[in-house]
XYZ file of C-alpha atoms in Angstrom:
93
model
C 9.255 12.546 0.080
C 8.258 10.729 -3.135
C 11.066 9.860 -5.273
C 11.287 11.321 -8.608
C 9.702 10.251 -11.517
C 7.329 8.137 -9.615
C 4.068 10.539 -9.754
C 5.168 10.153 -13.468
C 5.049 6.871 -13.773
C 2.665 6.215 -12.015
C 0.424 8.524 -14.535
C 2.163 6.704 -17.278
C 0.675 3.074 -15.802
C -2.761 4.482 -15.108
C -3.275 5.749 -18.644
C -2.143 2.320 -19.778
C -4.974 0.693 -17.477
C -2.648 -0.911 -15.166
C -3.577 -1.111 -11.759
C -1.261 0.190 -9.175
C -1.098 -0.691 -5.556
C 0.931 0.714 -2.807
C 2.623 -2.147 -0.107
C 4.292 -0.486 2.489
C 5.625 -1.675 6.166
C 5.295 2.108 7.091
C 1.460 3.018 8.513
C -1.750 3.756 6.478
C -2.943 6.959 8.361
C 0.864 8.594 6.786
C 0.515 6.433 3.537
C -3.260 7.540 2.650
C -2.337 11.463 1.663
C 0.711 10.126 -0.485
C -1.500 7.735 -2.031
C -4.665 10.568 -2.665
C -1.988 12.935 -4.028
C -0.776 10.160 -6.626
C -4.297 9.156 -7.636
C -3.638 5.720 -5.767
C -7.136 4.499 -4.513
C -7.479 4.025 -0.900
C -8.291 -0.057 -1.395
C -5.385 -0.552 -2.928
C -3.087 0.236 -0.180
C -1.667 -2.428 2.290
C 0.179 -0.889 4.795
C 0.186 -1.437 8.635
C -2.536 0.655 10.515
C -2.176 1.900 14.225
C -4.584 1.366 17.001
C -5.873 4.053 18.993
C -7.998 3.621 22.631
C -11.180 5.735 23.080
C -9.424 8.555 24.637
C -7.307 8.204 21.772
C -3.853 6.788 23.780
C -1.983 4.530 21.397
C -2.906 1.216 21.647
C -0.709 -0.821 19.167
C -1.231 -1.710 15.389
C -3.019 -4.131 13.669
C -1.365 -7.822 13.442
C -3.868 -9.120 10.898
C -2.192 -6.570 8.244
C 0.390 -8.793 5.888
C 2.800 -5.925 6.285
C 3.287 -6.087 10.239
C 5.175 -8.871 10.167
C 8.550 -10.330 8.852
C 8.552 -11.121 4.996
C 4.583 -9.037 4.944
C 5.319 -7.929 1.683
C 6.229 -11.112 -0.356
C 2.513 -11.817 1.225
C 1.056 -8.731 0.604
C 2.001 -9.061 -3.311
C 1.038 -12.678 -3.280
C -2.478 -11.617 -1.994
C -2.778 -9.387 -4.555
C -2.264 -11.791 -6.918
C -4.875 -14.462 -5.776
C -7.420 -11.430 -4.830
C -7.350 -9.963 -8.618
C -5.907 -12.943 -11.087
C -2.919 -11.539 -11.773
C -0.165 -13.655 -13.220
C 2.471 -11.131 -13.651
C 3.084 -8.277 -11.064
C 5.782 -5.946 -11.275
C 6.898 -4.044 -8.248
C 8.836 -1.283 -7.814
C 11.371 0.472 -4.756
């Protein structure tokens, strides 16, 4: 459930140009409708993603995502920085 006031704001930033991103330590295939539904582009999501065999068994997650690990987010916001130029980032919840 999306807190409230969030799809708001998150309208509010967009019409202000500011770019908003979505770090989570939950997993992109659950992250990726939330994201759609508040007009969050699918490249700007870091999240962990799960693994899947060909017969589709679970096979583990991805370790090369920032957010599968202790302290991923700290990393995942620093990336962001570096990858876009940013000097100030805000981040919210």
């Amino acid at each position: 459930r999306i807190s409230p006031g969030i799809a708001d704001l998150i309208k509010t930033l967009k019409a202000n140009n500011t770019e908003v991103f979505l770090v989570s330590g939950g997993f992109r295939q659950m992250i990726k409708p939330v994201a759609f539904d508040l007009g969050i582009p699918t490249e700007n999501i870091i999240a962990n993603q799960l693994l899947f065999g060909s017969s589709g068994e679970y096979a583990g997650f991805d370790p090369t995502e920032p957010t599968s690990r202790s302290g991923g987010k700290a990393v995942a916001v620093q990336q962001i920085r570096q990858d876009h130029g940013y000097n100030t980032l805000v981040m919210i919840g």
